[in-house]
DNA sequence: CAGTGATAGTTCAAATTCGAACGACAGTAC
DNA sequence: GTACTGTCGTTCGAATTTGAACTATCACTG
């Protein structure tokens, strides 16, 4: 259980650091940053709201809110889904892409400095595998 | 970086599970549960607010709020610190202790089922060490 | 095509979080 | 003692999250 304790504390501390870094670098929150990252990797830089909510692990209402914020900032735009009139596509704008490219290095730096670089290659691999298994279990038994 | 992705998703999913479990078992939130745990382990089952905020990694205002909630529920009480009139001691009540003893098993079960049991003994040890090192780095360079 | 049940996304009120500002007290220097 | 500086915990407003309604649309059945 001490392991879980350490895990929990470290994560919270790291989250705090990340928020701090992103806020000062681009006025972004961590959830907003994650949205930009996922959109940047999606085909056509666009993704359905529900799918986006699933991958970033946010509630539908939280995502609606954050996408609205990002829309106001001009980093994301909304499109109606051509194949489903109920659906909405969140699209990463060019400005959003530029913003992401500007901020990403500093973000990666923080994650690496405090977490990634503190594990050996084998530890990192083992940890990643375990996380993936846990993630799958958590998602499938939702 | 895929490793970090997996960490993040898994953590959020697990948090969600934990919240769900605690809420249905005792109407507690995860931050509240953490407060009870830390108090139960403290000498005299009491702790200074600032110290408590530090160990559970919460802001001072968030802690004030949560302790007030727990106080309303009768699980925690406030005492003025005898050695420092500015200070406040959060004290775990008997009812709080009983509540914790009732809820803890189910909580541990969730953490184990989805995370702990998915790592080998060596992996767990390696991860814990890494987390501790990261925690220390994060705390010292605050 | 009407009817039914599920799904997509939004909206709302309530709860929670954060950071800044605040008043009260401690510790030290003079 | 007085002044200065720092710490303690709380309070406030703004931002964010949650879950439960709600509207619109889809997919399927008859």
Coordinates of C-alpha atoms (C1' of nucleotides) in Angstrom, one line a residue:
Chain A
X1 CA 0.0 0.0 0.0
X2 CA 3.0 2.3 0.5
X3 CA 3.4 1.9 -3.2
X4 CA 0.0 3.3 -3.9
X5 CA 0.7 6.2 -1.5
X6 CA 3.9 7.1 -3.3
X7 CA 2.1 6.8 -6.6
X8 CA -0.7 9.0 -5.5
X9 CA 1.4 11.8 -4.0
X10 CA 3.8 11.8 -6.9
X11 CA 1.0 12.1 -9.4
X12 CA -0.6 15.0 -7.6
X13 CA 2.7 16.8 -7.2
X14 CA 3.5 16.2 -10.9
X15 CA 0.1 17.4 -12.0
X16 CA 0.6 20.6 -10.0
X17 CA 3.9 21.1 -11.7
X18 CA 2.5 20.5 -15.1
X19 CA -0.4 22.9 -14.5
X20 CA 2.0 25.5 -13.4
X21 CA 4.3 25.1 -16.4
X22 CA 1.5 25.1 -19.0
X23 CA -0.3 28.0 -17.4
X24 CA 2.8 30.2 -17.5
X25 CA 3.9 29.0 -20.9
X26 CA 0.6 29.4 -22.8
X27 CA -2.3 30.0 -20.4
X28 CA -3.4 26.4 -20.9
X29 CA -4.7 23.9 -18.3
X30 CA -3.6 20.3 -18.4
X31 CA -6.9 19.0 -19.6
X32 CA -6.9 21.6 -22.4
X33 CA -3.4 20.6 -23.4
X34 CA -4.4 16.9 -23.6
X35 CA -7.3 17.8 -25.9
X36 CA -4.9 19.6 -28.2
X37 CA -2.5 16.7 -28.2
X38 CA -5.2 14.2 -29.1
X39 CA -6.6 16.3 -31.8
X40 CA -3.2 16.9 -33.3
X41 CA -2.8 13.1 -33.7
X42 CA -6.2 12.4 -35.0
X43 CA -6.8 12.0 -38.8
X44 CA -7.7 15.4 -40.2
X45 CA -6.9 16.9 -36.8
X46 CA -10.5 16.4 -35.9
X47 CA -12.4 14.1 -33.6
X48 CA -15.9 13.4 -32.4
X49 CA -16.7 14.8 -29.0
X50 CA -17.6 11.5 -27.4
X51 CA -14.5 9.8 -28.7
X52 CA -12.4 12.7 -27.5
X53 CA -14.0 12.5 -24.0
X54 CA -13.2 8.8 -23.9
X55 CA -9.5 9.2 -24.7
X56 CA -8.8 12.1 -22.4
X57 CA -10.9 10.5 -19.7
X58 CA -13.2 13.4 -19.1
X59 CA -17.0 13.6 -18.7
X60 CA -19.1 14.8 -21.6
X61 CA -19.9 18.0 -19.8
X62 CA -16.4 18.8 -18.9
X63 CA -15.3 18.3 -22.5
X64 CA -18.1 20.6 -23.7
X65 CA -16.8 23.2 -21.4
X66 CA -13.2 22.9 -22.3
X67 CA -13.8 22.8 -26.0
X68 CA -15.8 26.0 -25.6
X69 CA -12.9 27.6 -23.8
X70 CA -10.5 26.5 -26.5
X71 CA -12.9 27.7 -29.2
X72 CA -12.9 31.2 -27.5
X73 CA -9.1 31.1 -27.6
X74 CA -9.2 30.2 -31.3
X75 CA -7.3 27.0 -30.8
X76 CA -10.2 24.7 -31.7
X77 CA -13.2 25.0 -33.9
X78 CA -16.5 23.0 -34.0
X79 CA -18.0 21.4 -37.1
X80 CA -21.1 19.4 -37.4
X81 CA -20.5 15.8 -38.3
X82 CA -21.4 15.1 -41.9
X83 CA -22.4 11.5 -41.3
X84 CA -24.4 12.1 -38.1
X85 CA -26.4 15.3 -37.5
X86 CA -26.2 14.9 -33.8
X87 CA -22.5 14.7 -33.8
X88 CA -19.9 17.5 -33.4
X89 CA -16.4 17.4 -34.6
X90 CA -13.7 19.3 -32.6
X91 CA -11.1 20.5 -35.0
X92 CA -7.6 21.7 -34.2
X93 CA -7.1 25.1 -35.9
X94 CA -3.7 26.1 -37.4
X95 CA -3.3 28.5 -34.5
X96 CA -4.0 25.6 -32.1
X97 CA -1.3 23.5 -33.9
X98 CA 1.2 26.3 -33.6
X99 CA 0.3 26.8 -30.0
X100 CA 0.9 23.1 -29.3
X101 CA 4.2 23.0 -31.1
X102 CA 5.3 26.0 -29.1
X103 CA 4.3 24.5 -25.7
X104 CA 5.0 20.8 -26.1
X105 CA 8.8 20.9 -25.6
X106 CA 8.5 22.5 -22.2
X107 CA 5.8 20.1 -21.2
X108 CA 7.8 17.1 -22.2
X109 CA 10.7 18.5 -20.4
X110 CA 8.8 18.5 -17.1
X111 CA 7.5 15.0 -17.5
X112 CA 10.9 13.7 -18.3
X113 CA 12.8 15.5 -15.7
X114 CA 10.6 14.4 -12.8
X115 CA 9.3 11.0 -13.9
X116 CA 10.6 9.3 -17.1
X117 CA 14.3 9.9 -16.5
X118 CA 14.0 8.4 -13.0
X119 CA 13.2 5.0 -14.3
X120 CA 15.5 2.6 -16.0
X121 CA 14.5 1.4 -19.4
X122 CA 13.4 -1.9 -18.0
X123 CA 11.4 -0.3 -15.2
X124 CA 9.7 2.1 -17.6
X125 CA 8.8 -0.8 -19.9
X126 CA 7.4 -2.9 -17.0
X127 CA 5.5 0.0 -15.7
X128 CA 4.0 0.9 -19.0
X129 CA 2.9 -2.7 -19.6
X130 CA 1.2 -2.8 -16.2
X131 CA -0.5 0.5 -16.8
X132 CA -1.8 -0.6 -20.2
X133 CA -3.2 -3.8 -18.6
X134 CA -4.8 -1.8 -15.9
X135 CA -6.2 0.7 -18.4
X136 CA -7.7 -2.1 -20.4
X137 CA -9.3 -3.7 -17.4
X138 CA -10.7 -0.4 -16.2
X139 CA -12.1 0.4 -19.6
X140 CA -13.6 -2.9 -20.4
X141 CA -15.4 -3.3 -17.0
X142 CA -16.8 0.2 -17.2
Chain B
X1 CA 5.9 9.4 -24.1
X2 CA 3.5 6.6 -24.7
X3 CA 4.4 5.5 -21.2
X4 CA 3.3 8.8 -19.8
X5 CA 0.0 8.6 -21.8
X6 CA -0.7 5.2 -20.2
X7 CA 0.1 6.5 -16.7
X8 CA -2.2 9.4 -17.2
X9 CA -5.2 7.6 -18.6
X10 CA -4.9 4.8 -16.1
X11 CA -4.6 7.1 -13.3
X12 CA -7.7 9.1 -14.3
X13 CA -9.7 6.0 -14.8
X14 CA -8.6 4.6 -11.5
X15 CA -9.5 7.8 -9.8
X16 CA -12.9 7.7 -11.3
X17 CA -13.4 4.1 -10.0
X18 CA -12.2 5.0 -6.6
X19 CA -14.5 8.0 -6.3
X20 CA -17.4 5.8 -7.4
X21 CA -16.6 3.1 -4.8
X22 CA -16.1 5.5 -1.9
X23 CA -19.2 7.5 -2.8
X24 CA -21.4 4.5 -2.8
X25 CA -19.8 2.9 0.3
X26 CA -19.7 5.9 2.6
X27 CA -20.6 9.1 0.7
X28 CA -16.9 10.1 0.8
X29 CA -14.8 11.7 -1.9
X30 CA -11.3 10.5 -2.5
X31 CA -9.6 13.6 -1.0
X32 CA -11.8 13.2 2.1
X33 CA -10.8 9.5 2.4
X34 CA -7.1 10.5 2.2
X35 CA -7.5 13.0 5.0
X36 CA -9.1 10.3 7.2
X37 CA -6.3 7.9 6.4
X38 CA -3.6 10.3 7.2
X39 CA -5.2 11.4 10.4
X40 CA -5.7 7.8 11.6
X41 CA -2.0 7.3 11.3
X42 CA -0.9 10.5 13.0
X43 CA 0.1 10.5 16.7
X44 CA -3.0 11.3 18.7
X45 CA -5.0 11.0 15.5
X46 CA -4.5 14.7 15.0
X47 CA -2.5 16.8 12.7
X48 CA -1.8 20.5 11.9
X49 CA -3.7 21.8 8.9
X50 CA -0.6 22.8 7.0
X51 CA 1.1 19.5 7.5
X52 CA -2.0 17.7 6.5
X53 CA -2.3 19.8 3.4
X54 CA 1.3 18.9 2.5
X55 CA 1.0 15.1 2.9
X56 CA -2.3 14.8 1.0
X57 CA -1.0 17.3 -1.6
X58 CA -3.9 19.7 -1.4
X59 CA -4.0 23.5 -1.4
X60 CA -4.7 25.2 1.9
X61 CA -8.0 26.4 0.8
X62 CA -9.1 23.0 -0.5
X63 CA -8.1 21.4 2.8
X64 CA -10.1 24.0 4.8
X65 CA -13.1 23.2 2.7
X66 CA -12.8 19.5 3.0
X67 CA -12.2 19.5 6.7
X68 CA -15.2 21.6 7.1
X69 CA -17.2 19.1 5.2
X70 CA -15.9 16.2 7.3
X71 CA -16.6 18.2 10.4
X72 CA -20.2 18.6 9.4
X73 CA -20.3 14.8 8.9
X74 CA -18.9 14.3 12.4
X75 CA -15.9 12.5 11.2
X76 CA -13.3 15.1 12.1
X77 CA -13.2 17.9 14.7
X78 CA -11.1 21.0 15.0
X79 CA -9.0 22.0 18.0
X80 CA -6.8 25.0 18.4
X81 CA -3.2 24.1 18.7
X82 CA -1.9 24.5 22.3
X83 CA 1.6 25.5 21.3
X84 CA 0.6 28.0 18.6
X85 CA -2.5 30.0 18.7
X86 CA -2.6 30.5 15.0
X87 CA -2.6 26.8 14.4
X88 CA -5.5 24.4 14.1
X89 CA -5.4 20.7 14.7
X90 CA -7.7 18.4 12.7
X91 CA -8.7 15.5 14.9
X92 CA -10.2 12.2 13.7
X93 CA -13.3 11.4 15.8
X94 CA -14.2 7.9 17.0
X95 CA -17.0 8.0 14.4
X96 CA -14.4 9.0 11.8
X97 CA -12.3 6.1 12.8
X98 CA -15.2 3.6 12.6
X99 CA -16.1 5.0 9.2
X100 CA -12.6 4.5 8.0
X101 CA -12.4 1.0 9.2
X102 CA -15.7 0.2 7.5
X103 CA -14.6 1.7 4.1
X104 CA -11.0 0.8 3.9
X105 CA -11.3 -2.8 2.8
X106 CA -13.4 -2.0 -0.2
X107 CA -11.1 0.8 -1.2
X108 CA -8.0 -1.4 -0.9
X109 CA -9.8 -4.0 -3.0
X110 CA -10.2 -1.6 -5.9
X111 CA -6.6 -0.4 -5.8
X112 CA -5.3 -3.9 -5.7
X113 CA -7.6 -5.4 -8.3
X114 CA -6.8 -2.8 -10.9
X115 CA -3.3 -1.7 -10.1
X116 CA -1.2 -3.5 -7.5
X117 CA -2.0 -7.1 -8.5
X118 CA -1.0 -6.3 -12.1
X119 CA 2.6 -5.8 -11.2
X120 CA 5.1 -8.4 -10.2
X121 CA 6.8 -8.0 -6.8
X122 CA 9.9 -6.6 -8.6
X123 CA 8.0 -4.3 -10.8
X124 CA 6.1 -3.0 -7.8
X125 CA 9.3 -2.4 -5.9
X126 CA 10.9 -0.7 -8.9
X127 CA 7.9 1.6 -9.4
X128 CA 7.7 2.5 -5.8
X129 CA 11.4 3.5 -5.7
X130 CA 11.0 5.6 -8.8
X131 CA 7.9 7.3 -7.4
X132 CA 9.6 8.0 -4.2
X133 CA 12.6 9.6 -5.9
X134 CA 10.3 11.6 -8.1
X135 CA 8.3 12.7 -5.1
X136 CA 11.4 13.8 -3.3
X137 CA 12.6 15.8 -6.3
X138 CA 9.2 17.4 -6.7
X139 CA 9.0 18.4 -3.0
X140 CA 12.5 19.7 -2.6
X141 CA 12.4 21.9 -5.7
X142 CA 9.0 23.4 -4.8
Chain C
dC1 C1' -44.0 5.9 -42.0
dA2 C1' -45.0 5.8 -37.0
dG3 C1' -43.1 4.2 -32.7
dT4 C1' -39.5 2.8 -29.7
dG5 C1' -35.3 2.9 -27.4
dA6 C1' -30.6 4.3 -27.6
dT7 C1' -27.0 7.9 -28.5
dA8 C1' -24.8 12.8 -29.1
dG9 C1' -24.0 16.9 -27.2
dT10 C1' -25.5 20.7 -24.4
dT11 C1' -27.3 23.0 -20.4
dC12 C1' -28.1 23.7 -15.6
dA13 C1' -27.4 23.8 -10.5
dA14 C1' -24.5 22.2 -7.0
dA15 C1' -20.0 20.9 -5.4
dT16 C1' -15.2 21.5 -5.5
dT17 C1' -10.9 23.7 -6.7
dC18 C1' -7.5 27.3 -7.1
dG19 C1' -5.0 31.7 -6.1
dA20 C1' -5.0 36.1 -4.1
dA21 C1' -6.1 38.8 -0.2
dC22 C1' -6.9 39.0 4.6
dG23 C1' -6.5 39.1 9.9
dA24 C1' -4.2 37.0 13.6
dC25 C1' -0.3 35.4 15.7
dA26 C1' 4.9 33.9 16.1
dG27 C1' 9.9 34.9 16.1
dT28 C1' 13.5 38.0 15.8
dA29 C1' 15.9 42.4 16.0
dC30 C1' 16.5 46.7 17.7
Chain D
dG1 C1' 8.1 47.3 24.2
dT2 C1' 7.9 48.2 18.9
dA3 C1' 8.6 47.2 14.4
dC4 C1' 9.4 43.8 10.8
dT5 C1' 9.0 39.7 8.5
dG6 C1' 7.0 35.3 8.0
dT7 C1' 3.6 31.8 8.9
dC8 C1' -1.3 29.9 9.9
dG9 C1' -5.6 29.2 8.5
dT10 C1' -9.7 31.2 6.5
dT11 C1' -12.4 33.7 3.2
dC12 C1' -13.6 35.4 -1.2
dG13 C1' -14.5 35.3 -6.2
dA14 C1' -13.5 33.0 -10.4
dA15 C1' -12.9 28.8 -12.8
dT16 C1' -13.8 24.0 -13.3
dT17 C1' -16.1 19.4 -12.6
dT18 C1' -19.9 16.5 -11.9
dG19 C1' -24.3 14.2 -12.6
dA20 C1' -28.9 14.8 -14.0
dA21 C1' -32.1 16.7 -17.1
dC22 C1' -33.0 17.9 -21.8
dT23 C1' -33.3 18.3 -27.1
dA24 C1' -32.3 16.4 -31.3
dT25 C1' -31.2 12.7 -33.9
dC26 C1' -30.2 8.0 -35.1
dA27 C1' -31.3 3.0 -35.8
dC28 C1' -34.4 -0.5 -35.7
dT29 C1' -39.1 -2.7 -35.7
dG30 C1' -43.4 -3.3 -37.1

